[in-house]
Amino acid sequence: MTLTRKQILHILCNADLKLKIAILLASSAGLRISELIQLRYSDIDFDSKPTKILIRATSKKKRARQVFITEETTIHLQDYLKKNFGWHKNSLNLDISSIYIFGRTSVTNGGNVHRFNPDSAKQSLQMLLKNHVKNISEQIDQNKNEQNTIRFYEFRKFFSSTVENVCGRNYAEALMGNRDYMDTHYQLSDEDKYQKYFSVEPYLTILDFDKIEENYNDLSQRYKEIEKSIIGLKQYLVSNSILLESLK
């Protein structure tokens, strides 16, 4: 069973900022937890629209790839970087280019930032998620199992299912790093890649979900009204023996 946007929204509410960013990245870019903890600031391209992230090849079996994130993820990620690493919007931020964004943000007694430990970073995110879900399990209405266990993989699964429904399996698999689909994906122009992601972005947007749903319902209602008017106009033309050809 795949998590819904509303379930993910409940998880994000009142979540620790680091956990919130990790979930948004996993949900909007399909990242594995092993890829999340390896992210460095230098891998992020905020100048790209949508924001682009380089996922490095961490083993011979894996292949480096580029992924995109939603606008809401970009905004919250920038806020996280600003609060924890002193990121500035109109700066090159060279002093933080090599930092791991999910490394420890606390400092030692000597004033130095703790050395990055991937195992520690992974365990930290897993524990943040486990403890948070435990506290809000009733709000999530999760029926996967008795313990309401949610792992980071499930946000990646949400991404895969959502992108596949909108853009097809090939595009979803390519963004998730499946080697069998990546060659075809990288033959697309940058503009085509951007447009494909823009088409699925509304469905990957979590925190503004209610607003988007409201806008969608409003547009649907307007469409129905326009369709009704067209039908009425056609009936009027027919009843008055007015040929459409004569109106050209």
PDB file of C-alpha atoms in Angstrom:
ATOM      1  CA  MET A   1       0.000   0.000   0.000  1.00  0.00           C
ATOM      2  CA  THR A   2       1.439   3.366  -1.064  1.00  0.00           C
ATOM      3  CA  LEU A   3       1.288   6.386   1.222  1.00  0.00           C
ATOM      4  CA  THR A   4      -1.086   9.126   0.117  1.00  0.00           C
ATOM      5  CA  ARG A   5      -0.298  12.820  -0.005  1.00  0.00           C
ATOM      6  CA  LYS A   6      -2.573  13.434   2.962  1.00  0.00           C
ATOM      7  CA  GLN A   7      -0.759  10.798   5.020  1.00  0.00           C
ATOM      8  CA  ILE A   8       2.600  12.356   4.162  1.00  0.00           C
ATOM      9  CA  LEU A   9       1.158  15.773   5.025  1.00  0.00           C
ATOM     10  CA  HIS A  10       0.231  14.496   8.501  1.00  0.00           C
ATOM     11  CA  ILE A  11       3.761  13.163   8.942  1.00  0.00           C
ATOM     12  CA  LEU A  12       5.299  16.482   7.909  1.00  0.00           C
ATOM     13  CA  CYS A  13       3.189  18.506  10.328  1.00  0.00           C
ATOM     14  CA  ASN A  14       5.234  19.411  13.415  1.00  0.00           C
ATOM     15  CA  ALA A  15       8.145  17.289  12.201  1.00  0.00           C
ATOM     16  CA  ASP A  16      11.718  18.208  13.064  1.00  0.00           C
ATOM     17  CA  LEU A  17      13.093  20.501  10.318  1.00  0.00           C
ATOM     18  CA  LYS A  18      15.819  18.020   9.343  1.00  0.00           C
ATOM     19  CA  LEU A  19      13.262  15.214   9.095  1.00  0.00           C
ATOM     20  CA  LYS A  20      10.884  17.427   7.109  1.00  0.00           C
ATOM     21  CA  ILE A  21      13.581  18.197   4.537  1.00  0.00           C
ATOM     22  CA  ALA A  22      14.561  14.531   4.229  1.00  0.00           C
ATOM     23  CA  ILE A  23      10.932  13.498   3.631  1.00  0.00           C
ATOM     24  CA  LEU A  24      10.336  16.270   1.085  1.00  0.00           C
ATOM     25  CA  LEU A  25      13.476  15.296  -0.828  1.00  0.00           C
ATOM     26  CA  ALA A  26      12.585  11.611  -0.801  1.00  0.00           C
ATOM     27  CA  SER A  27       8.996  12.335  -1.877  1.00  0.00           C
ATOM     28  CA  SER A  28       9.742  14.879  -4.597  1.00  0.00           C
ATOM     29  CA  ALA A  29      12.907  13.298  -6.043  1.00  0.00           C
ATOM     30  CA  GLY A  30      12.614   9.593  -5.212  1.00  0.00           C
ATOM     31  CA  LEU A  31      15.844   9.450  -3.209  1.00  0.00           C
ATOM     32  CA  ARG A  32      17.010   6.489  -1.161  1.00  0.00           C
ATOM     33  CA  ILE A  33      18.085   7.166   2.407  1.00  0.00           C
ATOM     34  CA  SER A  34      21.631   6.182   1.398  1.00  0.00           C
ATOM     35  CA  GLU A  35      21.495   8.964  -1.231  1.00  0.00           C
ATOM     36  CA  LEU A  36      19.994  11.501   1.173  1.00  0.00           C
ATOM     37  CA  ILE A  37      22.826  11.201   3.673  1.00  0.00           C
ATOM     38  CA  GLN A  38      25.458  11.618   0.949  1.00  0.00           C
ATOM     39  CA  LEU A  39      24.035  14.911  -0.348  1.00  0.00           C
ATOM     40  CA  ARG A  40      26.426  17.849  -0.243  1.00  0.00           C
ATOM     41  CA  TYR A  41      25.568  21.479  -0.756  1.00  0.00           C
ATOM     42  CA  SER A  42      27.690  21.511  -3.929  1.00  0.00           C
ATOM     43  CA  ASP A  43      25.346  18.899  -5.432  1.00  0.00           C
ATOM     44  CA  ILE A  44      22.423  21.346  -5.403  1.00  0.00           C
ATOM     45  CA  ASP A  45      21.741  23.760  -8.267  1.00  0.00           C
ATOM     46  CA  PHE A  46      19.284  26.397  -7.075  1.00  0.00           C
ATOM     47  CA  ASP A  47      19.790  28.371 -10.309  1.00  0.00           C
ATOM     48  CA  SER A  48      18.067  25.630 -12.272  1.00  0.00           C
ATOM     49  CA  LYS A  49      14.281  25.767 -12.628  1.00  0.00           C
ATOM     50  CA  PRO A  50      13.202  23.351 -11.270  1.00  0.00           C
ATOM     51  CA  THR A  51      16.009  22.992  -8.735  1.00  0.00           C
ATOM     52  CA  LYS A  52      18.366  20.258  -9.851  1.00  0.00           C
ATOM     53  CA  ILE A  53      20.380  17.880  -7.656  1.00  0.00           C
ATOM     54  CA  LEU A  54      23.290  15.656  -8.622  1.00  0.00           C
ATOM     55  CA  ILE A  55      23.126  12.165  -7.136  1.00  0.00           C
ATOM     56  CA  ARG A  56      26.651  10.798  -7.087  1.00  0.00           C
ATOM     57  CA  ALA A  57      27.517   7.209  -7.973  1.00  0.00           C
ATOM     58  CA  THR A  58      28.521   5.688  -4.642  1.00  0.00           C
ATOM     59  CA  SER A  59      29.486   2.293  -6.077  1.00  0.00           C
ATOM     60  CA  LYS A  60      30.463   0.685  -9.384  1.00  0.00           C
ATOM     61  CA  LYS A  61      26.971  -0.749  -9.773  1.00  0.00           C
ATOM     62  CA  LYS A  62      25.299   2.630  -9.452  1.00  0.00           C
ATOM     63  CA  ARG A  63      25.311   5.474 -11.945  1.00  0.00           C
ATOM     64  CA  ALA A  64      25.340   9.202 -11.244  1.00  0.00           C
ATOM     65  CA  ARG A  65      22.117  10.947 -12.176  1.00  0.00           C
ATOM     66  CA  GLN A  66      20.313  14.272 -11.964  1.00  0.00           C
ATOM     67  CA  VAL A  67      16.991  14.676 -10.215  1.00  0.00           C
ATOM     68  CA  PHE A  68      14.607  17.576  -9.653  1.00  0.00           C
ATOM     69  CA  ILE A  69      12.747  18.791  -6.582  1.00  0.00           C
ATOM     70  CA  THR A  70       9.511  20.724  -6.182  1.00  0.00           C
ATOM     71  CA  GLU A  71       9.324  24.439  -5.491  1.00  0.00           C
ATOM     72  CA  GLU A  72       8.069  23.838  -1.948  1.00  0.00           C
ATOM     73  CA  THR A  73      11.007  21.489  -1.274  1.00  0.00           C
ATOM     74  CA  THR A  74      13.388  24.138  -2.606  1.00  0.00           C
ATOM     75  CA  ILE A  75      11.978  26.805  -0.268  1.00  0.00           C
ATOM     76  CA  HIS A  76      12.163  24.593   2.824  1.00  0.00           C
ATOM     77  CA  LEU A  77      15.621  23.314   1.902  1.00  0.00           C
ATOM     78  CA  GLN A  78      16.934  26.862   1.609  1.00  0.00           C
ATOM     79  CA  ASP A  79      15.416  27.683   4.996  1.00  0.00           C
ATOM     80  CA  TYR A  80      17.094  24.617   6.501  1.00  0.00           C
ATOM     81  CA  LEU A  81      20.473  25.555   5.013  1.00  0.00           C
ATOM     82  CA  LYS A  82      20.122  29.127   6.222  1.00  0.00           C
ATOM     83  CA  LYS A  83      19.305  28.127   9.800  1.00  0.00           C
ATOM     84  CA  ASN A  84      21.923  25.394  10.119  1.00  0.00           C
ATOM     85  CA  PHE A  85      24.791  26.448   7.847  1.00  0.00           C
ATOM     86  CA  GLY A  86      24.429  30.185   7.267  1.00  0.00           C
ATOM     87  CA  TRP A  87      23.349  29.866   3.638  1.00  0.00           C
ATOM     88  CA  HIS A  88      22.687  33.172   1.829  1.00  0.00           C
ATOM     89  CA  LYS A  89      20.529  33.525  -1.268  1.00  0.00           C
ATOM     90  CA  ASN A  90      22.699  36.059  -3.104  1.00  0.00           C
ATOM     91  CA  SER A  91      26.026  34.434  -2.315  1.00  0.00           C
ATOM     92  CA  LEU A  92      28.227  31.681  -3.770  1.00  0.00           C
ATOM     93  CA  ASN A  93      28.278  30.082  -0.298  1.00  0.00           C
ATOM     94  CA  LEU A  94      31.725  28.655  -0.957  1.00  0.00           C
ATOM     95  CA  ASP A  95      32.295  28.136   2.761  1.00  0.00           C
ATOM     96  CA  ILE A  96      29.597  25.458   2.882  1.00  0.00           C
ATOM     97  CA  SER A  97      30.093  23.883  -0.561  1.00  0.00           C
ATOM     98  CA  SER A  98      31.524  20.655   0.824  1.00  0.00           C
ATOM     99  CA  ILE A  99      29.196  20.148   3.795  1.00  0.00           C
ATOM    100  CA  TYR A 100      26.888  17.138   3.990  1.00  0.00           C
ATOM    101  CA  ILE A 101      23.456  18.604   4.503  1.00  0.00           C
ATOM    102  CA  PHE A 102      22.342  15.753   6.764  1.00  0.00           C
ATOM    103  CA  GLY A 103      25.537  15.612   8.767  1.00  0.00           C
ATOM    104  CA  ARG A 104      25.504  16.656  12.416  1.00  0.00           C
ATOM    105  CA  THR A 105      24.929  20.384  12.791  1.00  0.00           C
ATOM    106  CA  SER A 106      26.128  20.562  16.401  1.00  0.00           C
ATOM    107  CA  VAL A 107      29.711  21.483  17.273  1.00  0.00           C
ATOM    108  CA  THR A 108      32.369  19.999  19.517  1.00  0.00           C
ATOM    109  CA  ASN A 109      33.619  21.651  22.693  1.00  0.00           C
ATOM    110  CA  GLY A 110      36.384  23.192  20.608  1.00  0.00           C
ATOM    111  CA  GLY A 111      33.882  24.902  18.337  1.00  0.00           C
ATOM    112  CA  ASN A 112      34.382  22.611  15.340  1.00  0.00           C
ATOM    113  CA  VAL A 113      31.569  20.828  13.512  1.00  0.00           C
ATOM    114  CA  HIS A 114      31.486  17.077  14.104  1.00  0.00           C
ATOM    115  CA  ARG A 115      33.154  15.002  11.396  1.00  0.00           C
ATOM    116  CA  PHE A 116      30.626  13.463   9.011  1.00  0.00           C
ATOM    117  CA  ASN A 117      29.728   9.854   9.730  1.00  0.00           C
ATOM    118  CA  PRO A 118      27.361   8.268   7.163  1.00  0.00           C
ATOM    119  CA  ASP A 119      26.221   5.493   9.505  1.00  0.00           C
ATOM    120  CA  SER A 120      25.442   8.013  12.228  1.00  0.00           C
ATOM    121  CA  ALA A 121      23.602  10.275   9.763  1.00  0.00           C
ATOM    122  CA  LYS A 122      21.495   7.380   8.488  1.00  0.00           C
ATOM    123  CA  GLN A 123      20.641   6.196  11.993  1.00  0.00           C
ATOM    124  CA  SER A 124      19.750   9.732  13.035  1.00  0.00           C
ATOM    125  CA  LEU A 125      17.217  10.148  10.198  1.00  0.00           C
ATOM    126  CA  GLN A 126      15.739   6.712  10.801  1.00  0.00           C
ATOM    127  CA  MET A 127      15.274   7.406  14.518  1.00  0.00           C
ATOM    128  CA  LEU A 128      13.769  10.835  13.848  1.00  0.00           C
ATOM    129  CA  LEU A 129      11.206   9.260  11.528  1.00  0.00           C
ATOM    130  CA  LYS A 130      10.459   6.319  13.822  1.00  0.00           C
ATOM    131  CA  ASN A 131       9.906   8.469  16.904  1.00  0.00           C
ATOM    132  CA  HIS A 132       7.863  11.069  15.061  1.00  0.00           C
ATOM    133  CA  VAL A 133       5.561   8.498  13.430  1.00  0.00           C
ATOM    134  CA  LYS A 134       5.098   6.792  16.782  1.00  0.00           C
ATOM    135  CA  ASN A 135       3.828  10.054  18.272  1.00  0.00           C
ATOM    136  CA  ILE A 136       1.342  10.762  15.485  1.00  0.00           C
ATOM    137  CA  SER A 137       0.304   7.251  14.423  1.00  0.00           C
ATOM    138  CA  GLU A 138      -3.400   7.919  15.073  1.00  0.00           C
ATOM    139  CA  GLN A 139      -3.389  10.951  12.770  1.00  0.00           C
ATOM    140  CA  ILE A 140      -1.796   9.040   9.901  1.00  0.00           C
ATOM    141  CA  ASP A 141      -4.522   6.377   9.823  1.00  0.00           C
ATOM    142  CA  GLN A 142      -1.941   3.886   8.628  1.00  0.00           C
ATOM    143  CA  ASN A 143      -3.163   0.316   8.154  1.00  0.00           C
ATOM    144  CA  LYS A 144       0.017  -1.226   6.813  1.00  0.00           C
ATOM    145  CA  ASN A 145       0.674  -3.172  10.003  1.00  0.00           C
ATOM    146  CA  GLU A 146      -0.018  -3.087  13.714  1.00  0.00           C
ATOM    147  CA  GLN A 147       3.079  -1.039  14.508  1.00  0.00           C
ATOM    148  CA  ASN A 148       2.372   1.606  11.867  1.00  0.00           C
ATOM    149  CA  THR A 149       5.972   1.301  10.733  1.00  0.00           C
ATOM    150  CA  ILE A 150       6.951   3.782   8.033  1.00  0.00           C
ATOM    151  CA  ARG A 151      10.387   3.742   6.452  1.00  0.00           C
ATOM    152  CA  PHE A 152      12.051   6.193   4.080  1.00  0.00           C
ATOM    153  CA  TYR A 153      11.584   3.778   1.208  1.00  0.00           C
ATOM    154  CA  GLU A 154       7.861   4.474   1.316  1.00  0.00           C
ATOM    155  CA  PHE A 155       8.368   8.114   0.341  1.00  0.00           C
ATOM    156  CA  ARG A 156      10.414   6.927  -2.625  1.00  0.00           C
ATOM    157  CA  LYS A 157       7.583   4.517  -3.456  1.00  0.00           C
ATOM    158  CA  PHE A 158       5.107   7.413  -3.349  1.00  0.00           C
ATOM    159  CA  PHE A 159       7.318   9.310  -5.806  1.00  0.00           C
ATOM    160  CA  SER A 160       7.576   6.321  -8.144  1.00  0.00           C
ATOM    161  CA  SER A 161       3.839   5.669  -8.186  1.00  0.00           C
ATOM    162  CA  THR A 162       2.954   9.338  -8.671  1.00  0.00           C
ATOM    163  CA  VAL A 163       5.410   9.980 -11.514  1.00  0.00           C
ATOM    164  CA  GLU A 164       4.476   6.741 -13.258  1.00  0.00           C
ATOM    165  CA  ASN A 165       0.782   7.665 -13.189  1.00  0.00           C
ATOM    166  CA  VAL A 166       1.451  11.071 -14.754  1.00  0.00           C
ATOM    167  CA  CYS A 167       4.480  10.583 -17.023  1.00  0.00           C
ATOM    168  CA  GLY A 168       4.778   6.830 -17.476  1.00  0.00           C
ATOM    169  CA  ARG A 169       6.982   4.125 -16.032  1.00  0.00           C
ATOM    170  CA  ASN A 170      10.065   4.863 -18.146  1.00  0.00           C
ATOM    171  CA  TYR A 171      10.408   8.413 -16.838  1.00  0.00           C
ATOM    172  CA  ALA A 172       9.781   7.322 -13.241  1.00  0.00           C
ATOM    173  CA  GLU A 173      12.357   4.544 -13.397  1.00  0.00           C
ATOM    174  CA  ALA A 174      14.946   6.843 -14.978  1.00  0.00           C
ATOM    175  CA  LEU A 175      14.582   9.491 -12.257  1.00  0.00           C
ATOM    176  CA  MET A 176      14.866   6.796  -9.591  1.00  0.00           C
ATOM    177  CA  GLY A 177      18.160   5.598 -11.027  1.00  0.00           C
ATOM    178  CA  ASN A 178      17.209   2.397 -12.865  1.00  0.00           C
ATOM    179  CA  ARG A 179      20.099   1.899 -15.309  1.00  0.00           C
ATOM    180  CA  ASP A 180      17.898   0.175 -17.896  1.00  0.00           C
ATOM    181  CA  TYR A 181      15.877   3.367 -18.398  1.00  0.00           C
ATOM    182  CA  MET A 182      18.462   6.110 -17.898  1.00  0.00           C
ATOM    183  CA  ASP A 183      19.986   6.092 -21.395  1.00  0.00           C
ATOM    184  CA  THR A 184      16.658   6.917 -23.039  1.00  0.00           C
ATOM    185  CA  HIS A 185      15.982   9.629 -20.455  1.00  0.00           C
ATOM    186  CA  TYR A 186      19.299  11.388 -21.052  1.00  0.00           C
ATOM    187  CA  GLN A 187      18.637  11.565 -24.776  1.00  0.00           C
ATOM    188  CA  LEU A 188      15.917  14.104 -24.006  1.00  0.00           C
ATOM    189  CA  SER A 189      16.755  17.784 -24.197  1.00  0.00           C
ATOM    190  CA  ASP A 190      17.022  19.684 -20.905  1.00  0.00           C
ATOM    191  CA  GLU A 191      13.833  21.543 -21.778  1.00  0.00           C
ATOM    192  CA  ASP A 192      11.935  18.272 -22.280  1.00  0.00           C
ATOM    193  CA  LYS A 193      13.213  16.973 -18.922  1.00  0.00           C
ATOM    194  CA  TYR A 194      12.108  20.167 -17.188  1.00  0.00           C
ATOM    195  CA  GLN A 195       8.668  20.146 -18.794  1.00  0.00           C
ATOM    196  CA  LYS A 196       8.078  16.523 -17.843  1.00  0.00           C
ATOM    197  CA  TYR A 197       8.892  17.287 -14.220  1.00  0.00           C
ATOM    198  CA  PHE A 198       6.750  20.430 -14.244  1.00  0.00           C
ATOM    199  CA  SER A 199       3.815  18.300 -15.396  1.00  0.00           C
ATOM    200  CA  VAL A 200       4.113  16.006 -12.364  1.00  0.00           C
ATOM    201  CA  GLU A 201       5.183  18.645  -9.802  1.00  0.00           C
ATOM    202  CA  PRO A 202       1.617  19.520  -8.649  1.00  0.00           C
ATOM    203  CA  TYR A 203       1.056  15.863  -7.735  1.00  0.00           C
ATOM    204  CA  LEU A 204       4.314  15.753  -5.740  1.00  0.00           C
ATOM    205  CA  THR A 205       3.496  18.914  -3.814  1.00  0.00           C
ATOM    206  CA  ILE A 206       2.622  17.990  -0.233  1.00  0.00           C
ATOM    207  CA  LEU A 207       2.398  20.992   2.088  1.00  0.00           C
ATOM    208  CA  ASP A 208       0.297  23.021  -0.372  1.00  0.00           C
ATOM    209  CA  PHE A 209      -1.826  19.984  -1.229  1.00  0.00           C
ATOM    210  CA  ASP A 210      -5.103  21.431   0.049  1.00  0.00           C
ATOM    211  CA  LYS A 211      -4.583  24.645  -1.925  1.00  0.00           C
ATOM    212  CA  ILE A 212      -3.800  22.759  -5.110  1.00  0.00           C
ATOM    213  CA  GLU A 213      -6.807  20.488  -4.622  1.00  0.00           C
ATOM    214  CA  GLU A 214      -9.011  23.559  -4.123  1.00  0.00           C
ATOM    215  CA  ASN A 215      -7.670  25.164  -7.317  1.00  0.00           C
ATOM    216  CA  TYR A 216      -8.216  21.927  -9.217  1.00  0.00           C
ATOM    217  CA  ASN A 217     -11.815  21.677  -8.039  1.00  0.00           C
ATOM    218  CA  ASP A 218     -12.379  25.318  -8.989  1.00  0.00           C
ATOM    219  CA  LEU A 219     -11.013  24.730 -12.490  1.00  0.00           C
ATOM    220  CA  SER A 220     -13.132  21.598 -12.844  1.00  0.00           C
ATOM    221  CA  GLN A 221     -16.249  23.564 -11.914  1.00  0.00           C
ATOM    222  CA  ARG A 222     -15.409  26.302 -14.418  1.00  0.00           C
ATOM    223  CA  TYR A 223     -14.873  23.693 -17.119  1.00  0.00           C
ATOM    224  CA  LYS A 224     -18.287  22.169 -16.399  1.00  0.00           C
ATOM    225  CA  GLU A 225     -19.922  25.595 -16.628  1.00  0.00           C
ATOM    226  CA  ILE A 226     -18.205  26.334 -19.956  1.00  0.00           C
ATOM    227  CA  GLU A 227     -19.189  22.909 -21.277  1.00  0.00           C
ATOM    228  CA  LYS A 228     -22.797  23.525 -20.217  1.00  0.00           C
ATOM    229  CA  SER A 229     -22.800  26.908 -22.004  1.00  0.00           C
ATOM    230  CA  ILE A 230     -21.462  25.342 -25.211  1.00  0.00           C
ATOM    231  CA  ILE A 231     -24.158  22.667 -25.134  1.00  0.00           C
ATOM    232  CA  GLY A 232     -26.791  25.358 -24.603  1.00  0.00           C
ATOM    233  CA  LEU A 233     -25.426  27.383 -27.514  1.00  0.00           C
ATOM    234  CA  LYS A 234     -25.482  24.346 -29.814  1.00  0.00           C
ATOM    235  CA  GLN A 235     -29.088  23.606 -28.839  1.00  0.00           C
ATOM    236  CA  TYR A 236     -30.049  27.230 -29.543  1.00  0.00           C
ATOM    237  CA  LEU A 237     -28.412  27.146 -32.971  1.00  0.00           C
ATOM    238  CA  VAL A 238     -30.119  23.883 -33.876  1.00  0.00           C
ATOM    239  CA  SER A 239     -33.542  25.017 -32.622  1.00  0.00           C
ATOM    240  CA  ASN A 240     -33.271  28.192 -34.684  1.00  0.00           C
ATOM    241  CA  SER A 241     -32.020  26.374 -37.775  1.00  0.00           C
ATOM    242  CA  ILE A 242     -28.749  28.281 -37.723  1.00  0.00           C
ATOM    243  CA  LEU A 243     -26.003  26.394 -39.507  1.00  0.00           C
ATOM    244  CA  LEU A 244     -22.525  26.662 -38.053  1.00  0.00           C
ATOM    245  CA  GLU A 245     -21.128  26.967 -41.584  1.00  0.00           C
ATOM    246  CA  SER A 246     -23.023  30.230 -42.054  1.00  0.00           C
ATOM    247  CA  LEU A 247     -21.236  31.749 -39.061  1.00  0.00           C
ATOM    248  CA  LYS A 248     -17.774  31.356 -40.570  1.00  0.00           C
TER     249      LYS A 248
END
